[in-house]
């Protein structure tokens, strides 16, 4: 097996149709087969993950992901899906603590409990952390991030991924400077351990992906809006392949 040096995660949020999800999964998988070392993870609306998984070849390069999970295995939690159910449906990764879910009330303690549930089910958590615009402007990025990182220190550093997603960069077309991204990623590793891959997310697109993915502390990208079209994801994948050391 080729060592993964870059993760590209497509977060479709609440977008797409079953037909579009299946077609995209098959097309992206074909592209990924030609790019060893890049692990693609597709997180469509969760009910389309299983049919997409079933439509992929048995030796698919693409992994399926979910956008959240519940922290308990089963029970009276209307509308929720457990990590074990995701695993049973072919899901290998789960995004946790996305700022859009934190805004709906997800707490740091819940993020850790969900990560532990995911790991117990054999699913790799992708834990999102990020600061608000106010924190960024006041120079409070590290303080804001520390509150989200500290609870994660109970997790095995080799078992999960971090996505650094400044809240103000998500869907806005704005990004921190390249130096800021690299510095924050390096600092996150100094807090959690250097074994944790740290991906960048927030307005990644086909124009800025090369520069962001070339940063030494960046291990990949979590892409929202620009992931919805296979052509822009193909361009971001090409940028991932340009990375030094490939
Ligand atoms: P964006 O979203 O790429 O549209 O900014 C990223 C995310 O929310 O994960």
mmCIF file of C-alpha atoms and ligand atoms in Angstrom:
data_model
loop_
_atom_site.group_PDB
_atom_site.id
_atom_site.type_symbol
_atom_site.label_atom_id
_atom_site.label_comp_id
_atom_site.label_asym_id
_atom_site.label_seq_id
_atom_site.Cartn_x
_atom_site.Cartn_y
_atom_site.Cartn_z
ATOM 1 C CA UNK A 1 0.000 0.000 0.000
ATOM 2 C CA UNK A 2 1.201 3.495 -0.784
ATOM 3 C CA UNK A 3 1.738 5.775 2.155
ATOM 4 C CA UNK A 4 -0.907 8.498 2.263
ATOM 5 C CA UNK A 5 0.778 11.902 2.161
ATOM 6 C CA UNK A 6 -2.280 14.031 1.408
ATOM 7 C CA UNK A 7 -5.959 13.783 2.328
ATOM 8 C CA UNK A 8 -8.621 15.478 0.222
ATOM 9 C CA UNK A 9 -12.029 15.508 1.820
ATOM 10 C CA UNK A 10 -15.149 16.655 -0.026
ATOM 11 C CA UNK A 11 -17.844 17.926 2.335
ATOM 12 C CA UNK A 12 -21.063 18.264 0.350
ATOM 13 C CA UNK A 13 -23.039 19.422 3.405
ATOM 14 C CA UNK A 14 -26.779 19.327 2.527
ATOM 15 C CA UNK A 15 -26.334 19.366 -1.249
ATOM 16 C CA UNK A 16 -26.735 16.961 -4.134
ATOM 17 C CA UNK A 17 -29.019 14.236 -5.367
ATOM 18 C CA UNK A 18 -28.535 10.507 -5.225
ATOM 19 C CA UNK A 19 -27.742 10.408 -8.956
ATOM 20 C CA UNK A 20 -25.146 13.197 -8.687
ATOM 21 C CA UNK A 21 -23.519 11.605 -5.643
ATOM 22 C CA UNK A 22 -23.141 8.238 -7.378
ATOM 23 C CA UNK A 23 -21.783 9.719 -10.603
ATOM 24 C CA UNK A 24 -19.310 11.915 -8.708
ATOM 25 C CA UNK A 25 -18.109 9.031 -6.520
ATOM 26 C CA UNK A 26 -17.374 6.864 -9.548
ATOM 27 C CA UNK A 27 -15.610 9.673 -11.407
ATOM 28 C CA UNK A 28 -13.521 10.786 -8.435
ATOM 29 C CA UNK A 29 -12.554 7.217 -7.615
ATOM 30 C CA UNK A 30 -11.233 6.784 -11.159
ATOM 31 C CA UNK A 31 -9.098 9.930 -10.770
ATOM 32 C CA UNK A 32 -7.790 8.816 -7.382
ATOM 33 C CA UNK A 33 -6.653 5.476 -8.754
ATOM 34 C CA UNK A 34 -4.140 7.369 -10.866
ATOM 35 C CA UNK A 35 -2.837 9.372 -7.898
ATOM 36 C CA UNK A 36 -1.335 7.052 -5.278
ATOM 37 C CA UNK A 37 -0.582 8.742 -1.985
ATOM 38 C CA UNK A 38 -3.674 10.929 -2.069
ATOM 39 C CA UNK A 39 -6.549 9.618 0.038
ATOM 40 C CA UNK A 40 -9.877 10.971 -1.200
ATOM 41 C CA UNK A 41 -12.817 10.995 1.195
ATOM 42 C CA UNK A 42 -16.328 11.844 -0.006
ATOM 43 C CA UNK A 43 -18.866 13.049 2.571
ATOM 44 C CA UNK A 44 -22.237 13.414 0.831
ATOM 45 C CA UNK A 45 -25.542 13.697 2.728
ATOM 46 C CA UNK A 46 -25.410 10.526 4.799
ATOM 47 C CA UNK A 47 -28.242 8.597 3.169
ATOM 48 C CA UNK A 48 -26.349 8.687 -0.144
ATOM 49 C CA UNK A 49 -23.119 7.312 1.359
ATOM 50 C CA UNK A 50 -24.164 3.671 1.316
ATOM 51 C CA UNK A 51 -25.441 3.568 -2.296
ATOM 52 C CA UNK A 52 -22.284 5.388 -3.396
ATOM 53 C CA UNK A 53 -20.151 2.863 -1.499
ATOM 54 C CA UNK A 54 -22.082 0.039 -3.154
ATOM 55 C CA UNK A 55 -21.585 1.587 -6.605
ATOM 56 C CA UNK A 56 -17.795 1.760 -6.188
ATOM 57 C CA UNK A 57 -15.544 -1.140 -7.165
ATOM 58 C CA UNK A 58 -14.439 -3.455 -4.361
ATOM 59 C CA UNK A 59 -10.877 -2.091 -4.572
ATOM 60 C CA UNK A 60 -11.968 1.558 -4.654
ATOM 61 C CA UNK A 61 -9.384 4.238 -3.909
ATOM 62 C CA UNK A 62 -12.115 6.585 -2.677
ATOM 63 C CA UNK A 63 -13.353 6.279 0.907
ATOM 64 C CA UNK A 64 -16.825 7.320 1.954
ATOM 65 C CA UNK A 65 -17.355 9.686 4.875
ATOM 66 C CA UNK A 66 -20.171 11.124 6.974
ATOM 67 C CA UNK A 67 -20.678 14.665 8.268
ATOM 68 C CA UNK A 68 -21.449 13.723 11.891
ATOM 69 C CA UNK A 69 -22.493 10.761 14.038
ATOM 70 C CA UNK A 70 -24.039 10.141 17.429
ATOM 71 C CA UNK A 71 -21.836 9.385 20.407
ATOM 72 C CA UNK A 72 -23.841 6.360 21.604
ATOM 73 C CA UNK A 73 -24.230 3.000 19.942
ATOM 74 C CA UNK A 74 -28.037 2.836 19.879
ATOM 75 C CA UNK A 75 -31.157 4.016 21.641
ATOM 76 C CA UNK A 76 -34.084 6.426 21.605
ATOM 77 C CA UNK A 77 -32.441 9.293 19.710
ATOM 78 C CA UNK A 78 -34.824 10.173 16.896
ATOM 79 C CA UNK A 79 -33.062 11.151 13.705
ATOM 80 C CA UNK A 80 -29.568 10.202 14.865
ATOM 81 C CA UNK A 81 -27.122 7.717 13.312
ATOM 82 C CA UNK A 82 -24.484 5.824 15.300
ATOM 83 C CA UNK A 83 -20.884 5.315 14.257
ATOM 84 C CA UNK A 84 -21.482 1.558 14.131
ATOM 85 C CA UNK A 85 -24.329 2.113 11.644
ATOM 86 C CA UNK A 86 -22.031 4.247 9.488
ATOM 87 C CA UNK A 87 -19.358 1.547 9.555
ATOM 88 C CA UNK A 88 -21.999 -1.024 8.630
ATOM 89 C CA UNK A 89 -22.802 1.081 5.544
ATOM 90 C CA UNK A 90 -19.230 1.318 4.269
ATOM 91 C CA UNK A 91 -18.341 4.686 5.835
ATOM 92 C CA UNK A 92 -14.678 4.967 6.830
ATOM 93 C CA UNK A 93 -14.380 8.595 7.977
ATOM 94 C CA UNK A 94 -16.585 11.029 9.883
ATOM 95 C CA UNK A 95 -16.328 14.822 10.133
ATOM 96 C CA UNK A 96 -16.875 15.945 13.738
ATOM 97 C CA UNK A 97 -17.105 19.366 15.338
ATOM 98 C CA UNK A 98 -17.683 21.227 12.077
ATOM 99 C CA UNK A 99 -18.371 24.861 12.935
ATOM 100 C CA UNK A 100 -21.829 24.576 11.362
ATOM 101 C CA UNK A 101 -22.630 21.816 13.860
ATOM 102 C CA UNK A 102 -20.929 23.590 16.750
ATOM 103 C CA UNK A 103 -23.230 26.538 15.902
ATOM 104 C CA UNK A 104 -26.168 24.127 16.381
ATOM 105 C CA UNK A 105 -24.922 23.372 19.900
ATOM 106 C CA UNK A 106 -22.317 20.614 19.530
ATOM 107 C CA UNK A 107 -19.881 20.917 22.458
ATOM 108 C CA UNK A 108 -16.206 20.004 22.799
ATOM 109 C CA UNK A 109 -17.178 17.169 25.166
ATOM 110 C CA UNK A 110 -19.602 15.781 22.580
ATOM 111 C CA UNK A 111 -16.964 16.026 19.859
ATOM 112 C CA UNK A 112 -14.570 13.898 21.949
ATOM 113 C CA UNK A 113 -17.318 11.365 22.800
ATOM 114 C CA UNK A 114 -18.259 11.131 19.117
ATOM 115 C CA UNK A 115 -14.602 10.679 18.147
ATOM 116 C CA UNK A 116 -14.280 7.848 20.682
ATOM 117 C CA UNK A 117 -17.466 6.240 19.319
ATOM 118 C CA UNK A 118 -16.145 6.533 15.775
ATOM 119 C CA UNK A 119 -12.793 4.978 16.719
ATOM 120 C CA UNK A 120 -14.556 2.122 18.509
ATOM 121 C CA UNK A 121 -16.499 1.467 15.298
ATOM 122 C CA UNK A 122 -13.342 1.515 13.179
ATOM 123 C CA UNK A 123 -14.058 4.929 11.636
ATOM 124 C CA UNK A 124 -11.433 7.679 11.372
ATOM 125 C CA UNK A 125 -12.604 10.968 12.930
ATOM 126 C CA UNK A 126 -11.836 14.239 11.157
ATOM 127 C CA UNK A 127 -12.130 16.792 13.951
ATOM 128 C CA UNK A 128 -12.700 20.390 12.841
ATOM 129 C CA UNK A 129 -11.361 23.282 14.881
ATOM 130 C CA UNK A 130 -11.403 26.982 14.071
ATOM 131 C CA UNK A 131 -11.567 30.495 15.452
ATOM 132 C CA UNK A 132 -14.176 33.207 14.887
ATOM 133 C CA UNK A 133 -13.429 36.371 12.920
ATOM 134 C CA UNK A 134 -13.398 38.362 16.164
ATOM 135 C CA UNK A 135 -10.839 36.003 17.726
ATOM 136 C CA UNK A 136 -8.688 36.178 14.564
ATOM 137 C CA UNK A 137 -8.809 39.974 14.464
ATOM 138 C CA UNK A 138 -7.899 40.259 18.150
ATOM 139 C CA UNK A 139 -4.927 37.916 17.775
ATOM 140 C CA UNK A 140 -6.796 35.284 19.794
ATOM 141 C CA UNK A 141 -6.584 32.394 17.317
ATOM 142 C CA UNK A 142 -4.425 30.134 19.491
ATOM 143 C CA UNK A 143 -6.484 30.772 22.628
ATOM 144 C CA UNK A 144 -9.709 29.927 20.774
ATOM 145 C CA UNK A 145 -8.172 26.808 19.252
ATOM 146 C CA UNK A 146 -6.655 25.637 22.532
ATOM 147 C CA UNK A 147 -10.121 25.311 24.072
ATOM 148 C CA UNK A 148 -11.074 22.935 21.225
ATOM 149 C CA UNK A 149 -7.755 21.056 21.135
ATOM 150 C CA UNK A 150 -7.232 20.348 24.823
ATOM 151 C CA UNK A 151 -10.198 17.917 25.137
ATOM 152 C CA UNK A 152 -8.766 15.934 22.184
ATOM 153 C CA UNK A 153 -5.591 15.074 24.075
ATOM 154 C CA UNK A 154 -7.234 11.859 25.361
ATOM 155 C CA UNK A 155 -7.337 10.489 21.800
ATOM 156 C CA UNK A 156 -4.598 8.379 20.205
ATOM 157 C CA UNK A 157 -2.725 10.867 18.011
ATOM 158 C CA UNK A 158 -2.179 8.319 15.267
ATOM 159 C CA UNK A 159 -5.893 7.549 14.937
ATOM 160 C CA UNK A 160 -7.548 10.762 13.791
ATOM 161 C CA UNK A 161 -7.181 13.831 11.579
ATOM 162 C CA UNK A 162 -7.599 17.511 12.395
ATOM 163 C CA UNK A 163 -9.107 20.005 9.968
ATOM 164 C CA UNK A 164 -8.152 23.591 10.795
ATOM 165 C CA UNK A 165 -11.071 25.634 9.492
ATOM 166 C CA UNK A 166 -11.181 29.313 10.499
ATOM 167 C CA UNK A 167 -14.921 29.941 10.831
ATOM 168 C CA UNK A 168 -14.633 33.217 8.934
ATOM 169 C CA UNK A 169 -12.950 31.448 6.007
ATOM 170 C CA UNK A 170 -15.741 28.914 5.457
ATOM 171 C CA UNK A 171 -17.769 29.702 2.355
ATOM 172 C CA UNK A 172 -16.517 33.315 2.373
ATOM 173 C CA UNK A 173 -13.794 33.290 -0.269
ATOM 174 C CA UNK A 174 -11.401 34.565 2.427
ATOM 175 C CA UNK A 175 -8.419 32.638 3.770
ATOM 176 C CA UNK A 176 -5.643 33.363 6.265
ATOM 177 C CA UNK A 177 -2.256 34.115 4.702
ATOM 178 C CA UNK A 178 -0.111 31.129 3.744
ATOM 179 C CA UNK A 179 2.308 31.951 6.564
ATOM 180 C CA UNK A 180 -0.561 32.051 9.045
ATOM 181 C CA UNK A 181 -1.894 28.688 7.870
ATOM 182 C CA UNK A 182 1.514 27.025 8.100
ATOM 183 C CA UNK A 183 2.225 28.529 11.524
ATOM 184 C CA UNK A 184 -1.148 27.517 12.993
ATOM 185 C CA UNK A 185 -0.815 23.978 11.619
ATOM 186 C CA UNK A 186 2.663 23.633 13.135
ATOM 187 C CA UNK A 187 1.380 24.958 16.443
ATOM 188 C CA UNK A 188 -1.585 22.502 16.435
ATOM 189 C CA UNK A 189 0.900 19.641 15.998
ATOM 190 C CA UNK A 190 2.985 20.999 18.867
ATOM 191 C CA UNK A 191 -0.140 20.810 21.057
ATOM 192 C CA UNK A 192 -1.513 17.432 19.935
ATOM 193 C CA UNK A 193 1.598 15.629 18.705
ATOM 194 C CA UNK A 194 3.355 15.592 15.359
ATOM 195 C CA UNK A 195 1.653 12.341 14.300
ATOM 196 C CA UNK A 196 -1.687 14.087 13.776
ATOM 197 C CA UNK A 197 -2.236 15.070 10.133
ATOM 198 C CA UNK A 198 -3.620 18.623 10.014
ATOM 199 C CA UNK A 199 -5.742 19.491 6.990
ATOM 200 C CA UNK A 200 -6.756 23.028 6.045
ATOM 201 C CA UNK A 201 -10.374 23.945 5.276
ATOM 202 C CA UNK A 202 -12.109 27.208 4.424
ATOM 203 C CA UNK A 203 -12.527 28.524 0.876
ATOM 204 C CA UNK A 204 -10.083 26.065 -0.685
ATOM 205 C CA UNK A 205 -10.568 26.151 -4.456
ATOM 206 C CA UNK A 206 -8.784 25.221 -7.668
ATOM 207 C CA UNK A 207 -6.962 28.579 -7.699
ATOM 208 C CA UNK A 208 -5.474 28.522 -4.191
ATOM 209 C CA UNK A 209 -5.071 24.756 -3.614
ATOM 210 C CA UNK A 210 -1.519 24.501 -5.018
ATOM 211 C CA UNK A 211 -0.135 27.169 -2.695
ATOM 212 C CA UNK A 212 -1.967 25.859 0.371
ATOM 213 C CA UNK A 213 -1.116 22.205 -0.246
ATOM 214 C CA UNK A 214 2.550 23.092 -0.831
ATOM 215 C CA UNK A 215 2.869 24.275 2.791
ATOM 216 C CA UNK A 216 5.019 21.863 4.771
ATOM 217 C CA UNK A 217 2.680 21.634 7.777
ATOM 218 C CA UNK A 218 -0.467 21.067 5.661
ATOM 219 C CA UNK A 219 -1.479 17.433 5.175
ATOM 220 C CA UNK A 220 -4.476 18.001 2.944
ATOM 221 C CA UNK A 221 -7.687 19.931 2.482
ATOM 222 C CA UNK A 222 -11.301 19.775 3.571
ATOM 223 C CA UNK A 223 -13.242 21.288 0.707
ATOM 224 C CA UNK A 224 -16.850 22.458 0.807
ATOM 225 C CA UNK A 225 -18.239 24.595 -2.032
ATOM 226 C CA UNK A 226 -15.461 23.850 -4.532
ATOM 227 C CA UNK A 227 -15.933 20.106 -4.026
ATOM 228 C CA UNK A 228 -19.419 20.136 -5.531
ATOM 229 C CA UNK A 229 -18.109 20.067 -9.121
ATOM 230 C CA UNK A 230 -15.884 17.195 -10.179
ATOM 231 C CA UNK A 231 -13.830 19.513 -12.425
ATOM 232 C CA UNK A 232 -12.724 21.753 -9.576
ATOM 233 C CA UNK A 233 -12.070 18.720 -7.370
ATOM 234 C CA UNK A 234 -9.957 17.242 -10.180
ATOM 235 C CA UNK A 235 -7.930 20.469 -10.266
ATOM 236 C CA UNK A 236 -7.464 20.359 -6.476
ATOM 237 C CA UNK A 237 -6.373 16.725 -6.792
ATOM 238 C CA UNK A 238 -3.821 17.756 -9.430
ATOM 239 C CA UNK A 239 -2.520 20.365 -6.954
ATOM 240 C CA UNK A 240 -2.218 17.642 -4.300
ATOM 241 C CA UNK A 241 -0.129 15.575 -6.697
ATOM 242 C CA UNK A 242 2.322 18.452 -7.181
ATOM 243 C CA UNK A 243 3.245 18.327 -3.516
ATOM 244 C CA UNK A 244 6.908 17.939 -2.773
ATOM 245 C CA UNK A 245 7.981 14.417 -1.925
ATOM 246 C CA UNK A 246 5.331 12.701 -4.036
HETATM 247 P P1 LIG B 1 -15.854 25.847 1.975
HETATM 248 O O1 LIG B 1 -16.326 24.917 3.190
HETATM 249 O O2 LIG B 1 -14.778 25.110 1.236
HETATM 250 O O3 LIG B 1 -17.095 26.056 1.163
HETATM 251 O O4 LIG B 1 -15.343 27.110 2.590
HETATM 252 C C1 LIG B 1 -15.396 24.158 3.927
HETATM 253 C C2 LIG B 1 -16.101 23.437 5.023
HETATM 254 O O5 LIG B 1 -17.068 23.961 5.581
HETATM 255 O O6 LIG B 1 -15.721 22.303 5.369
#
